[in-house]
Short mmCIF file of C-alpha atoms in Angstrom, two decimals:
data_model
loop_
_atom_site.label_atom_id
_atom_site.label_comp_id
_atom_site.label_asym_id
_atom_site.label_seq_id
_atom_site.Cartn_x
_atom_site.Cartn_y
_atom_site.Cartn_z
CA MET A 1265 -0.06 -0.10 0.03
CA GLU A 1266 2.83 2.36 0.88
CA ASP A 1267 3.96 2.22 -2.89
CA ARG A 1268 0.56 2.94 -4.22
CA LEU A 1269 0.19 5.65 -1.63
CA LYS A 1270 3.44 7.32 -2.71
CA LYS A 1271 2.48 6.97 -6.38
CA ALA A 1272 -0.90 8.68 -5.72
CA LYS A 1273 0.77 11.45 -3.89
CA ARG A 1274 3.29 11.93 -6.72
CA ARG A 1275 0.54 12.14 -9.17
CA PHE A 1276 -1.41 14.65 -7.09
CA ASP A 1277 1.65 16.91 -6.73
CA GLU A 1278 1.85 16.82 -10.57
CA VAL A 1279 -1.65 18.05 -11.17
CA VAL A 1280 -1.21 20.69 -8.38
CA ARG A 1281 1.88 22.03 -10.23
CA ILE A 1282 -0.10 22.11 -13.61
CA ARG A 1283 -2.90 24.17 -12.15
CA GLN A 1284 -0.71 26.82 -10.56
CA ASP A 1285 -0.21 28.49 -13.98
CA TYR A 1286 -4.08 29.17 -14.25
CA GLU A 1287 -4.77 30.25 -10.69
CA PRO A 1288 -3.85 33.99 -11.04
CA LEU A 1289 -6.26 34.17 -14.05
CA TRP A 1290 -9.01 32.39 -11.97
CA LYS A 1291 -8.41 34.81 -9.09
CA ASP A 1292 -8.95 37.77 -11.36
CA VAL A 1293 -12.09 36.27 -12.64
CA THR A 1294 -13.42 35.56 -9.01
CA ASP A 1295 -12.40 38.91 -7.82
CA LEU A 1296 -14.44 40.77 -10.52
CA LEU A 1297 -17.58 38.59 -11.31
CA ALA A 1298 -17.45 35.06 -9.71
CA ILE A 1299 -17.21 36.04 -6.26
CA ARG A 1300 -19.00 32.93 -4.90
CA ARG A 1301 -15.98 30.92 -6.12
CA SER A 1302 -13.25 33.34 -4.91
CA ASP A 1303 -11.54 30.73 -2.57
CA ILE A 1304 -9.30 29.40 -5.28
CA ASP A 1305 -6.50 28.71 -2.86
CA GLN A 1306 -8.82 27.54 -0.08
CA THR A 1307 -7.46 30.12 2.34
CA ASP A 1308 -10.58 32.48 2.64
CA GLN A 1309 -11.98 33.05 6.07
CA PRO A 1310 -15.66 31.96 6.32
CA GLY A 1311 -17.95 34.88 6.38
CA LYS A 1312 -15.46 37.14 4.62
CA LYS A 1313 -16.91 40.19 2.68
CA LYS A 1314 -16.58 39.60 -0.99
CA GLY A 1315 -17.02 41.92 -4.07
CA MET A 1316 -15.69 44.91 -2.38
CA GLU A 1317 -13.51 45.92 -5.45
CA ILE A 1318 -16.39 45.53 -7.97
CA PHE A 1319 -17.55 48.91 -9.21
CA ASP A 1320 -19.67 47.62 -12.18
CA GLY A 1321 -22.01 44.59 -12.17
CA THR A 1322 -22.41 44.23 -15.85
CA PRO A 1323 -19.81 41.23 -16.23
CA LYS A 1324 -21.43 39.31 -13.23
CA ALA A 1325 -24.97 39.87 -14.61
CA ALA A 1326 -23.85 38.81 -18.14
CA CYS A 1327 -22.22 35.63 -16.79
CA GLN A 1328 -25.28 34.76 -14.83
CA MET A 1329 -27.46 35.39 -17.68
CA GLN A 1330 -25.49 33.11 -19.95
CA ALA A 1331 -25.60 30.37 -17.25
CA ASP A 1332 -29.11 30.57 -16.67
CA GLY A 1333 -29.81 30.57 -20.42
CA TYR A 1334 -27.86 27.29 -20.99
CA TYR A 1335 -29.81 25.74 -18.05
CA GLY A 1336 -33.25 27.02 -19.26
CA TYR A 1337 -32.67 26.07 -22.95
CA LEU A 1338 -30.84 22.84 -22.59
CA CYS A 1339 -32.07 20.96 -19.47
CA SER A 1340 -34.90 22.69 -17.79
CA PRO A 1341 -36.86 20.33 -15.41
CA THR A 1342 -40.07 21.77 -17.02
CA MET A 1343 -39.41 20.00 -20.40
CA GLU A 1344 -38.36 16.70 -21.96
CA TRP A 1345 -34.86 17.60 -22.94
CA PHE A 1346 -33.35 14.29 -24.12
CA ARG A 1347 -34.50 11.17 -25.82
CA LEU A 1348 -32.95 7.63 -26.29
CA LYS A 1349 -32.71 6.03 -29.67
CA MET A 1350 -30.87 3.27 -31.23
CA GLY A 1351 -27.86 4.09 -33.53
CA ARG A 1352 -29.45 2.03 -36.50
CA LYS A 1353 -32.52 3.91 -37.53
CA GLU A 1354 -34.56 0.84 -38.61
CA LEU A 1355 -34.50 -0.50 -35.03
CA ASN A 1356 -36.40 2.54 -33.77
CA ALA A 1357 -39.38 1.44 -35.96
CA ILE A 1358 -39.74 -1.92 -34.09
CA PRO A 1359 -42.62 -1.76 -31.52
CA GLU A 1360 -40.74 -3.47 -28.84
CA VAL A 1361 -37.65 -1.51 -29.22
CA LYS A 1362 -39.76 1.78 -29.17
CA GLN A 1363 -41.33 0.59 -25.96
CA TYR A 1364 -38.05 -0.35 -24.42
CA LEU A 1365 -36.55 3.09 -25.29
CA GLN A 1366 -39.53 4.77 -23.93
CA GLU A 1367 -39.65 2.88 -20.68
CA ALA A 1368 -35.82 3.37 -20.13
CA GLY A 1369 -36.18 7.10 -20.84
CA GLU A 1370 -38.96 7.33 -18.35
CA GLN A 1371 -36.82 5.55 -15.64
CA MET A 1372 -34.04 7.87 -16.20
CA TYR A 1373 -36.35 11.05 -15.94
CA TYR A 1374 -37.72 9.44 -12.79
CA ALA A 1375 -34.10 9.16 -11.48
CA LEU A 1376 -33.37 12.74 -12.39
CA ASN A 1377 -36.46 14.07 -10.67
CA ARG A 1378 -35.67 12.18 -7.51
CA SER A 1379 -32.06 13.48 -7.46
CA ASN A 1380 -30.71 16.87 -6.94
CA PHE A 1381 -29.47 17.25 -10.41
CA TYR A 1382 -31.63 20.27 -11.18
CA GLU A 1383 -30.37 22.06 -8.05
CA GLN A 1384 -26.84 21.48 -8.81
CA ALA A 1385 -26.84 22.21 -12.63
CA PRO A 1386 -27.14 26.06 -12.40
CA LEU A 1387 -24.01 26.35 -10.43
CA PHE A 1388 -22.25 23.99 -12.77
CA PHE A 1389 -23.10 26.07 -15.70
CA PHE A 1390 -21.89 29.25 -13.87
CA ASP A 1391 -18.66 27.71 -13.20
CA GLY A 1392 -18.09 26.82 -16.80
CA CYS A 1393 -19.09 30.39 -17.94
CA SER A 1394 -16.91 32.02 -15.44
CA ILE A 1395 -13.87 30.03 -14.51
CA GLY A 1396 -13.96 27.90 -17.76
CA THR A 1397 -13.82 24.50 -16.05
CA ALA A 1398 -16.90 22.99 -14.24
CA THR A 1399 -16.99 19.82 -12.31
CA MET A 1400 -19.87 17.55 -11.11
CA TYR A 1401 -19.83 14.26 -9.30
CA ALA A 1402 -22.61 11.61 -9.20
CA GLU A 1403 -23.09 8.53 -7.02
CA GLU A 1404 -25.88 6.42 -5.62
CA VAL A 1405 -26.94 7.12 -1.92
CA LEU A 1406 -26.88 3.59 -0.73
CA GLY A 1407 -30.19 2.31 0.59
CA THR A 1408 -32.25 5.14 -0.99
CA GLU A 1409 -32.21 4.16 -4.71
CA ARG A 1410 -31.51 7.99 -5.25
CA ILE A 1411 -28.56 9.61 -7.16
CA ALA A 1412 -26.81 12.44 -5.56
CA PHE A 1413 -25.08 15.18 -7.84
CA MET A 1414 -22.61 17.43 -6.33
CA THR A 1415 -20.98 20.56 -8.22
CA ARG A 1416 -17.47 20.78 -6.89
CA ALA A 1417 -15.83 24.12 -6.35
CA PRO A 1418 -13.20 24.89 -8.79
CA GLY A 1419 -10.64 25.66 -6.11
CA GLU A 1420 -10.92 21.93 -4.92
CA VAL A 1421 -10.50 20.30 -8.33
CA TYR A 1422 -7.09 19.32 -10.04
CA ILE A 1423 -7.23 17.61 -13.49
CA SER A 1424 -5.28 15.99 -16.23
CA HIS A 1425 -6.39 14.54 -19.59
CA ASP A 1426 -5.37 11.76 -21.87
CA ARG A 1427 -3.88 12.04 -25.40
CA PHE A 1428 -7.38 12.34 -26.90
CA GLY A 1429 -8.15 15.29 -24.62
CA GLN A 1430 -10.63 13.44 -22.41
CA VAL A 1431 -10.23 14.18 -18.66
CA ASP A 1432 -9.37 10.87 -16.92
CA VAL A 1433 -7.48 12.08 -13.90
CA LEU A 1434 -9.08 14.12 -11.22
CA PHE A 1435 -7.92 14.96 -7.70
CA ARG A 1436 -10.13 16.81 -5.23
CA LYS A 1437 -8.58 18.46 -2.14
CA TYR A 1438 -11.24 19.45 0.54
CA LYS A 1439 -11.64 19.91 4.24
CA LEU A 1440 -13.70 17.82 6.48
CA SER A 1441 -14.26 18.01 10.22
CA ALA A 1442 -12.22 15.45 12.19
CA ARG A 1443 -15.57 14.07 13.63
CA ASN A 1444 -17.03 13.49 10.16
CA LEU A 1445 -13.63 12.09 8.83
CA ALA A 1446 -13.65 9.46 11.62
CA ASN A 1447 -17.35 8.66 10.89
CA GLU A 1448 -16.80 8.21 7.25
CA PHE A 1449 -13.48 6.26 7.18
CA GLY A 1450 -13.16 4.99 10.68
CA LEU A 1451 -11.04 6.30 13.52
CA ASP A 1452 -8.25 3.71 13.04
CA LYS A 1453 -7.72 4.86 9.54
CA LEU A 1454 -6.85 8.51 10.43
CA THR A 1455 -3.26 9.83 11.30
CA GLU A 1456 -2.32 10.09 14.99
CA LYS A 1457 -2.90 13.85 14.77
CA SER A 1458 -6.39 13.58 13.17
CA GLN A 1459 -7.39 10.90 15.79
CA ASN A 1460 -6.58 13.35 18.58
CA LEU A 1461 -8.56 16.10 17.04
CA ALA A 1462 -11.53 13.68 16.42
CA LYS A 1463 -11.42 12.94 20.25
CA ASN A 1464 -10.63 16.37 21.72
CA LEU A 1465 -11.50 19.04 18.94
CA PRO A 1466 -14.03 17.14 16.65
CA GLU A 1467 -15.06 20.24 14.72
CA THR A 1468 -11.46 21.08 13.62
CA LEU A 1469 -11.10 20.81 9.76
CA VAL A 1470 -8.78 18.27 8.32
CA GLU A 1471 -7.50 18.52 4.66
CA CYS A 1472 -7.91 15.36 2.68
CA VAL A 1473 -7.60 14.39 -0.96
CA HIS A 1474 -9.78 12.13 -3.21
CA GLY A 1475 -8.06 10.88 -6.27
CA THR A 1476 -9.69 9.09 -9.30
CA PHE A 1477 -7.66 7.88 -12.22
CA PRO A 1478 -7.24 4.94 -14.62
CA ASN A 1479 -6.25 1.84 -12.63
CA ASP A 1480 -3.01 0.87 -14.10
CA ASP A 1481 -2.41 -1.89 -11.56
CA ARG A 1482 -5.65 -3.63 -12.21
CA GLN A 1483 -5.46 -7.36 -12.20
CA LEU A 1484 -7.75 -8.79 -14.91
CA GLY A 1485 -10.04 -11.45 -13.72
CA LYS A 1486 -10.53 -9.96 -10.16
CA VAL A 1487 -13.79 -8.26 -9.52
CA ASP A 1488 -13.36 -6.54 -6.22
CA ALA A 1489 -13.37 -2.89 -5.67
CA LYS A 1490 -9.73 -2.48 -6.05
CA ASN A 1491 -9.59 -3.86 -9.54
CA LYS A 1492 -12.19 -1.79 -11.27
CA LYS A 1493 -11.29 0.50 -14.43
CA VAL A 1494 -11.05 3.67 -12.51
CA ALA A 1495 -9.14 3.79 -9.26
CA SER A 1496 -10.50 5.64 -6.27
CA VAL A 1497 -8.19 6.56 -3.20
CA TYR A 1498 -8.66 8.87 -0.24
CA PHE A 1499 -5.74 9.99 1.86
CA GLU A 1500 -4.94 12.92 4.22
CA SER A 1501 -2.84 15.56 2.52
CA THR A 1502 -0.23 15.70 5.20
CA GLY A 1503 1.17 12.93 7.41
CA ALA A 1504 -0.65 9.94 5.87
CA LEU A 1505 0.90 6.53 6.08
CA ASN A 1506 -1.96 4.71 4.52
CA PHE A 1507 -5.13 5.30 2.42
CA LEU A 1508 -8.30 6.27 4.24
CA ARG A 1509 -10.11 4.22 1.61
CA GLU A 1510 -9.09 2.33 -1.61
CA SER A 1511 -11.67 1.26 -4.03
CA GLY A 1512 -12.78 1.89 -7.66
CA TYR A 1513 -15.40 2.62 -10.21
CA GLU A 1514 -16.58 0.97 -13.49
CA MET A 1515 -16.88 4.36 -15.07
CA PHE A 1516 -15.39 7.87 -14.45
CA PRO A 1517 -17.70 9.35 -11.78
CA PHE A 1518 -16.91 13.07 -12.51
CA PHE A 1519 -18.32 15.07 -15.46
CA VAL A 1520 -15.75 17.93 -16.48
CA TRP A 1521 -16.94 20.51 -18.75
CA ARG A 1522 -14.35 22.81 -20.09
CA TYR A 1523 -16.03 25.68 -22.07
CA ARG A 1524 -13.28 25.99 -24.55
CA VAL A 1525 -9.78 24.35 -24.54
CA ASP A 1526 -6.82 25.99 -26.28
CA SER A 1527 -4.11 23.70 -27.88
CA GLY A 1528 -1.61 22.68 -25.23
CA GLU A 1529 -3.82 23.68 -22.33
CA THR A 1530 -5.45 21.47 -19.51
CA TYR A 1531 -8.13 23.74 -18.16
CA GLY A 1532 -10.81 25.46 -19.87
CA ARG A 1533 -11.09 29.10 -21.12
CA SER A 1534 -14.39 30.94 -20.68
CA PRO A 1535 -16.06 34.12 -21.97
CA ALA A 1536 -14.89 35.77 -18.67
CA THR A 1537 -11.18 34.85 -19.28
CA ASP A 1538 -11.56 35.87 -22.83
CA ALA A 1539 -12.91 39.27 -21.79
CA ILE A 1540 -10.89 39.88 -18.76
CA VAL A 1541 -9.02 42.98 -20.14
CA GLU A 1542 -12.40 44.54 -20.93
CA ILE A 1543 -13.80 43.60 -17.52
CA PHE A 1544 -10.73 45.11 -15.83
CA THR A 1545 -11.10 48.35 -18.00
CA LEU A 1546 -14.82 48.56 -17.39
CA ASN A 1547 -14.24 48.15 -13.64
CA GLN A 1548 -11.58 50.86 -13.51
CA VAL A 1549 -13.67 53.25 -15.76
CA SER A 1550 -16.65 52.74 -13.52
CA LYS A 1551 -14.60 53.43 -10.47
CA THR A 1552 -13.35 56.71 -12.01
CA ALA A 1553 -16.95 57.62 -13.14
CA LEU A 1554 -18.04 56.92 -9.61
CA LYS A 1555 -15.48 59.33 -8.15
CA ALA A 1556 -16.34 61.99 -10.99
CA GLY A 1557 -19.92 61.75 -9.97
CA GLN A 1558 -19.23 62.20 -6.29
CA LEU A 1559 -16.94 65.20 -7.13
CA ALA A 1560 -19.79 66.69 -9.14
CA LEU A 1561 -22.15 66.26 -6.34
CA GLU A 1562 -19.83 66.85 -3.42
CA PRO A 1563 -17.16 69.39 -4.87
CA ALA A 1564 -14.15 70.50 -2.99
CA TYR A 1565 -14.38 74.04 -1.43
CA ASN A 1566 -12.00 77.09 -1.01
CA ILE A 1567 -12.38 78.24 2.51
CA PRO A 1568 -10.97 81.32 4.22
CA GLN A 1569 -8.26 80.20 6.75
CA GLU A 1570 -9.76 82.10 9.54
CA MET A 1571 -12.86 79.85 9.20
CA LYS A 1572 -10.88 76.54 9.56
CA GLY A 1573 -13.05 74.14 11.63
CA GLN A 1574 -16.15 76.38 11.61
CA VAL A 1575 -17.62 75.60 8.25
CA ARG A 1576 -21.03 74.00 7.98
CA ILE A 1577 -21.59 72.55 4.35
CA THR A 1578 -24.83 70.89 5.32
CA PRO A 1579 -28.58 71.54 4.62
CA ARG A 1580 -29.58 74.78 6.40
CA GLY A 1581 -26.06 75.25 7.61
CA GLU A 1582 -25.04 78.75 8.77
CA ASN A 1583 -21.60 80.34 8.15
CA TYR A 1584 -20.87 83.72 9.82
CA TYR A 1585 -18.23 86.03 8.19
CA LYS A 1586 -17.39 89.79 8.23
CA ASP A 1587 -15.67 90.18 4.84
CA HIS A 1588 -18.18 89.59 2.02
CA THR A 1589 -15.29 89.11 -0.37
CA ARG A 1590 -13.97 86.27 1.50
CA LEU A 1591 -16.62 83.55 0.74
CA ILE A 1592 -16.63 79.81 0.76
CA THR A 1593 -16.61 78.75 -2.89
CA PRO A 1594 -16.71 75.38 -4.56
CA ILE A 1595 -13.85 74.47 -6.81
CA HIS A 1596 -15.08 73.94 -10.34
CA VAL A 1597 -13.39 71.16 -11.96
CA PRO A 1598 -14.10 70.54 -15.77
CA LEU A 1599 -15.72 66.99 -15.99
CA ASN A 1600 -16.68 65.17 -19.25
CA TYR A 1601 -19.07 62.77 -17.69
CA GLN A 1602 -20.82 61.99 -21.01
CA ALA A 1603 -17.47 60.69 -22.50
CA GLY A 1604 -17.02 58.39 -19.54
CA LYS A 1605 -20.52 57.14 -19.75
CA GLU A 1606 -20.19 56.40 -23.63
CA GLN A 1607 -16.95 54.53 -22.82
CA GLN A 1608 -18.78 52.43 -20.11
CA GLU A 1609 -21.51 51.56 -22.60
CA ARG A 1610 -19.15 50.45 -25.30
CA LEU A 1611 -17.34 48.22 -22.85
CA SER A 1612 -20.41 46.79 -21.48
CA ASP A 1613 -21.74 45.89 -24.87
CA SER A 1614 -18.39 44.21 -25.69
CA ILE A 1615 -18.51 42.22 -22.60
CA GLU A 1616 -22.08 41.11 -23.07
CA LYS A 1617 -21.17 39.98 -26.60
CA HIS A 1618 -18.63 37.72 -25.14
CA PHE A 1619 -21.33 36.15 -23.06
CA HIS A 1620 -23.78 36.00 -26.00
CA THR A 1621 -26.47 37.56 -23.64
CA GLU A 1622 -28.27 38.97 -26.93
CA PHE A 1623 -29.01 35.57 -28.15
CA PHE A 1624 -30.89 34.69 -24.99
CA MET A 1625 -32.88 37.82 -25.00
CA LEU A 1626 -33.80 38.14 -28.66
CA LEU A 1627 -37.61 37.98 -28.32
CA SER A 1628 -37.54 40.27 -25.43
CA LYS A 1629 -35.43 42.66 -27.28
CA ALA A 1630 -37.69 42.60 -30.20
CA ALA A 1631 -40.64 43.32 -28.02
CA LEU A 1632 -38.99 46.22 -26.32
CA GLU A 1633 -38.20 47.68 -29.68
CA GLY A 1634 -41.89 47.18 -30.80
CA ARG A 1635 -41.14 44.88 -33.62
CA GLN A 1636 -43.67 42.35 -34.78
CA LEU A 1637 -42.18 38.88 -35.68
CA ASN A 1638 -43.95 36.18 -37.67
CA VAL A 1639 -43.28 32.43 -37.13
CA PRO A 1640 -40.62 31.98 -39.89
CA GLN A 1641 -38.74 34.95 -38.44
CA VAL A 1642 -38.70 33.60 -34.92
CA MET A 1643 -37.50 30.32 -36.19
CA GLU A 1644 -34.73 31.82 -38.18
CA MET A 1645 -33.68 33.92 -35.10
CA GLN A 1646 -33.66 30.73 -32.90
CA GLY A 1647 -31.77 28.92 -35.63
CA GLU A 1648 -29.16 31.82 -35.79
CA LYS A 1649 -28.85 31.33 -32.00
CA GLY A 1650 -28.19 27.60 -32.33
CA ALA A 1651 -25.65 28.12 -35.03
CA MET A 1652 -23.72 30.69 -33.14
CA LEU A 1653 -23.61 28.68 -30.04
CA GLY A 1654 -23.22 25.35 -31.78
CA ALA A 1655 -19.52 24.83 -30.94
CA VAL A 1656 -20.18 25.50 -27.23
CA VAL A 1657 -23.27 23.36 -27.18
CA GLY A 1658 -21.49 20.61 -28.86
CA ARG A 1659 -18.68 20.52 -26.26
CA LEU A 1660 -21.13 20.71 -23.54
CA ASN A 1661 -23.04 17.72 -24.73
CA GLY A 1662 -19.83 15.75 -25.15
CA ASP A 1663 -18.28 16.72 -21.79
CA PHE A 1664 -21.36 16.87 -19.60
CA PHE A 1665 -24.70 15.59 -20.83
CA ASP A 1666 -23.35 12.51 -22.63
CA ASN A 1667 -21.42 11.42 -19.54
CA ALA A 1668 -24.08 12.34 -17.02
CA ILE A 1669 -26.68 10.31 -18.94
CA ASP A 1670 -24.18 7.28 -19.25
CA ARG A 1671 -23.70 7.58 -15.58
CA ILE A 1672 -27.44 7.60 -14.78
CA PHE A 1673 -28.05 4.75 -17.18
CA HIS A 1674 -25.19 2.74 -15.51
CA ILE A 1675 -26.44 3.40 -11.90
CA GLU A 1676 -30.02 2.52 -12.76
CA THR A 1677 -28.92 -0.62 -14.51
CA VAL A 1678 -26.66 -1.89 -11.76
CA GLY A 1679 -29.62 -1.11 -9.34
CA GLY A 1680 -31.88 -3.36 -11.36
CA ARG A 1681 -34.42 -0.62 -12.17
CA MET A 1682 -34.16 -0.39 -16.00
CA PRO A 1683 -36.44 -2.41 -18.17
CA ARG A 1684 -35.24 -5.68 -19.80
CA VAL A 1685 -33.38 -5.18 -23.16
CA PRO A 1686 -35.42 -6.87 -26.04
CA ASP A 1687 -33.81 -9.92 -27.56
CA ILE A 1688 -34.20 -8.51 -30.94
CA ILE A 1689 -31.52 -5.81 -30.08
CA TYR A 1690 -28.99 -8.44 -29.28
CA GLU A 1691 -30.09 -10.39 -32.45
CA MET A 1692 -29.54 -7.47 -34.57
CA GLY A 1693 -25.92 -6.95 -33.00
CA GLU A 1694 -26.78 -3.45 -31.99
CA THR A 1695 -26.20 -2.58 -28.34
CA VAL A 1696 -25.22 1.16 -28.71
CA ILE A 1697 -27.92 3.51 -27.53
CA ASP A 1698 -27.61 7.14 -28.78
CA VAL A 1699 -29.06 10.18 -27.18
CA GLU A 1700 -30.94 12.96 -28.98
CA TYR A 1701 -31.15 16.26 -27.16
CA LEU A 1702 -34.35 18.10 -27.31
CA GLY A 1703 -34.02 21.37 -25.68
CA PRO A 1704 -34.72 24.60 -27.45
CA LEU A 1705 -31.14 25.53 -28.00
CA ALA A 1706 -30.13 21.99 -29.02
CA GLN A 1707 -33.06 21.83 -31.56
CA ALA A 1708 -32.74 25.42 -32.92
CA GLN A 1709 -30.02 24.66 -35.55
CA LYS A 1710 -31.82 21.33 -36.47
CA GLN A 1711 -34.99 23.11 -37.01
CA LEU A 1712 -33.54 25.91 -39.09
CA VAL A 1713 -31.61 23.50 -41.39
CA LYS A 1714 -34.11 20.73 -41.53
CA THR A 1715 -37.53 22.12 -41.18
CA GLN A 1716 -36.85 25.30 -43.18
CA GLY A 1717 -35.23 23.16 -45.81
CA ILE A 1718 -38.38 21.08 -46.23
CA LEU A 1719 -40.61 24.05 -46.13
CA LYS A 1720 -38.63 26.05 -48.68
CA GLY A 1721 -38.37 22.89 -50.85
CA MET A 1722 -42.04 22.47 -50.86
CA GLN A 1723 -42.65 26.14 -51.67
CA LEU A 1724 -40.32 25.84 -54.83
CA VAL A 1725 -41.94 22.68 -56.20
CA ALA A 1726 -45.59 23.56 -55.42
CA PRO A 1727 -46.11 25.60 -58.46
CA MET A 1728 -44.35 23.15 -60.75
CA MET A 1729 -46.47 20.34 -59.32
CA GLU A 1730 -49.60 22.36 -60.51
CA MET A 1731 -48.03 22.41 -64.09
CA PHE A 1732 -46.67 18.92 -64.00
CA PRO A 1733 -48.87 16.71 -61.73
CA GLU A 1734 -46.76 13.70 -62.23
CA MET A 1735 -44.06 15.35 -60.18
CA ARG A 1736 -46.06 14.27 -56.97
CA ASP A 1737 -45.27 10.85 -57.73
CA ARG A 1738 -41.67 11.68 -56.64
CA VAL A 1739 -42.58 12.77 -53.25
CA ASN A 1740 -42.83 10.04 -50.60
CA SER A 1741 -45.47 11.61 -48.14
CA ASP A 1742 -44.94 9.19 -45.26
CA ASN A 1743 -41.19 9.86 -45.16
CA LEU A 1744 -41.72 13.57 -45.59
CA ILE A 1745 -44.13 13.66 -42.54
CA GLU A 1746 -41.77 11.57 -40.51
CA GLU A 1747 -38.81 14.08 -41.26
CA ILE A 1748 -41.02 16.99 -40.35
CA PHE A 1749 -42.19 15.39 -37.05
CA ASP A 1750 -38.50 14.55 -36.18
CA SER A 1751 -37.22 18.02 -36.95
CA VAL A 1752 -39.77 19.62 -34.63
CA ASN A 1753 -39.66 16.91 -31.76
CA PHE A 1754 -43.32 16.08 -32.38
CA PRO A 1755 -44.65 13.79 -29.56
CA GLN A 1756 -44.26 10.20 -30.60
CA THR A 1757 -47.29 9.22 -28.75
CA SER A 1758 -49.49 11.41 -31.11
CA ILE A 1759 -48.14 9.84 -34.23
CA ILE A 1760 -50.18 6.86 -35.58
CA PRO A 1761 -47.84 3.94 -36.78
CA ILE A 1762 -47.50 3.48 -40.55
CA ASP A 1763 -49.18 0.02 -40.31
CA LYS A 1764 -52.29 1.54 -38.70
CA ALA A 1765 -52.28 4.42 -41.13
CA ASN A 1766 -52.22 1.92 -44.00
CA GLU A 1767 -55.19 0.01 -42.66
CA THR A 1768 -57.10 3.14 -42.38
CA ARG A 1769 -56.13 4.15 -46.06
CA GLN A 1770 -57.13 0.71 -47.32
CA ALA A 1771 -60.49 0.86 -45.56
CA ARG A 1772 -61.10 4.44 -47.02
CA ALA A 1773 -60.23 3.23 -50.58
CA GLN A 1774 -62.53 0.25 -50.35
CA LYS A 1775 -65.34 2.56 -49.25
CA MET A 1776 -64.66 4.95 -52.01
CA GLN A 1777 -64.58 2.18 -54.56
CA GLN A 1778 -67.93 0.82 -53.35
CA GLN A 1779 -69.37 4.36 -53.64
CA GLU A 1780 -68.14 4.68 -57.10
CA GLN A 1781 -69.73 1.31 -58.06
CA MET A 1782 -73.03 2.31 -56.59
CA ALA A 1783 -72.93 5.62 -58.45
CA MET A 1784 -72.07 3.97 -61.70
CA MET A 1785 -74.94 1.51 -61.23
CA SER A 1786 -77.33 4.34 -60.41
CA GLU A 1787 -76.23 6.15 -63.52
CA MET A 1788 -76.65 3.08 -65.71
CA ALA A 1789 -80.18 2.36 -64.19
CA ASP A 1790 -81.25 5.90 -65.15
CA LYS A 1791 -80.01 5.56 -68.68
CA ALA A 1792 -81.47 2.04 -69.14
CA PRO A 1793 -84.93 1.74 -67.45
CA GLY A 1794 -84.82 -1.95 -67.92
CA LEU A 1795 -82.03 -2.32 -65.59
CA SER A 1796 -84.04 -1.00 -62.66
CA LYS A 1797 -85.75 -4.49 -62.30
CA LYS A 1798 -84.47 -6.85 -59.58
CA VAL A 1799 -80.93 -7.85 -60.16
CA ASP A 1800 -80.19 -11.48 -60.56
CA GLN A 1801 -77.58 -12.44 -57.79
CA ASP A 1802 -75.83 -14.90 -60.24
CA SER A 1803 -75.29 -12.16 -62.75
CA ILE A 1804 -72.16 -9.97 -63.11
CA ILE A 1805 -73.86 -6.88 -61.67
CA GLY A 1806 -75.26 -9.05 -58.68
CA LYS A 1807 -71.83 -10.19 -57.95
CA MET A 1808 -70.45 -6.48 -57.97
CA THR A 1809 -73.13 -5.42 -55.46
CA GLU A 1810 -72.56 -8.30 -53.05
CA GLY A 1811 -71.42 -6.95 -49.57
CA THR A 1812 -72.31 -3.41 -50.44
#
């Protein structure tokens, strides 16, 4: 164990060294807008006043709006924001597969609603939009059949990634009271110092480390906790002679979203880090404007020397003097307040563009400007929003949502709460289940490209079909309506299956054929009176009318 402990400590020291290069930038961001996450080095005193150096709230408000926008447009609890489907499209049309996917999705939504995912997600998005790297952990609370999600503070997390850029090493340094440390790991596992604290000063905080990384020492064939794909170790940061706990996971339990990763870097860059120069400048300009405003409202005064200590510059203040030429007069300083205000507005607009706030307020902005928008215009605006944020949403799906849904699926499967997989899926050799995201932002670009493409195509060919009716034979109406339903996320429960629709069509066609036959016979009877006599059932006409 000692060798494994030394190896884990060395690995921890390495990731600590890597993060040191990013901490000054993070400190600037937390000082100026992400004040809730200011304890990057974990040295802040509890209850400390924060934000005392902020003189303009625009960056903080813009960051919060972007984070709330991602939450509301991508994974709001009020909507169905993802759907399971098979990678092979033909499998999705098989009734038993459709039923399985629907039941599996319902179970996952049930698990999400029972968990605290929707409480933790907003803070996760805020970390990504401000610091640039957001981390969430998920595990099942034993005995409750409930999944607990925890957004970890950026100051606690140290990461590294593999050669493909995927985060596969994560250490978390955090503090726990000696009492809770003993309750979680056992008193005998603690260092001698921590044992004494647990007995005598139980609320004293002890610093410990949780490390997760690929289990290179895994022995194939063994199925115990120490031989899983991902190693998990706990140890005290100082004085540890053994692990507090050594176990493992079948899959990486952390979801790490990096807003944007530059080549050669480990941690993410965010709109806040991209705009840090403008944020600094705006803060300084606002500070100067505040001083200028105060100077304009409370100017300095020239006061006769003999009145020192006797001046009353207050409402209804009375100042007595003999010489009317020696008056108390304000010092007039020329101030160009308007120029400073214009500079503030330019900087604020630039910062808001970094955070894409205009895309989350398009409809509100149009309403304030008095513009009337029709449905196609709204769809195009939403599509533009999706296109502009496509790169960010794509990375967010890959780093966060895909991993979170995989983790939920795994926990629910291991817990025996997922429906049985139909045999036909195994028979078809297809076991990969894909995820389709249905949130407004995730669907915006799809709707713009797909739905608008269909509508514009139909508008173009409609006049031609009037001239050349045979062109209609080239349009597969069933496939067309399926594509339209898919592009707008039409409820599957409201769509009649194709076989049922074909039965209805066949019955309608038979009824129309019978009506045509009856009309033809009536017309023949009118033209040939002799035909109005009773029809011989063995005749051709009698056989035609059978069953009508």
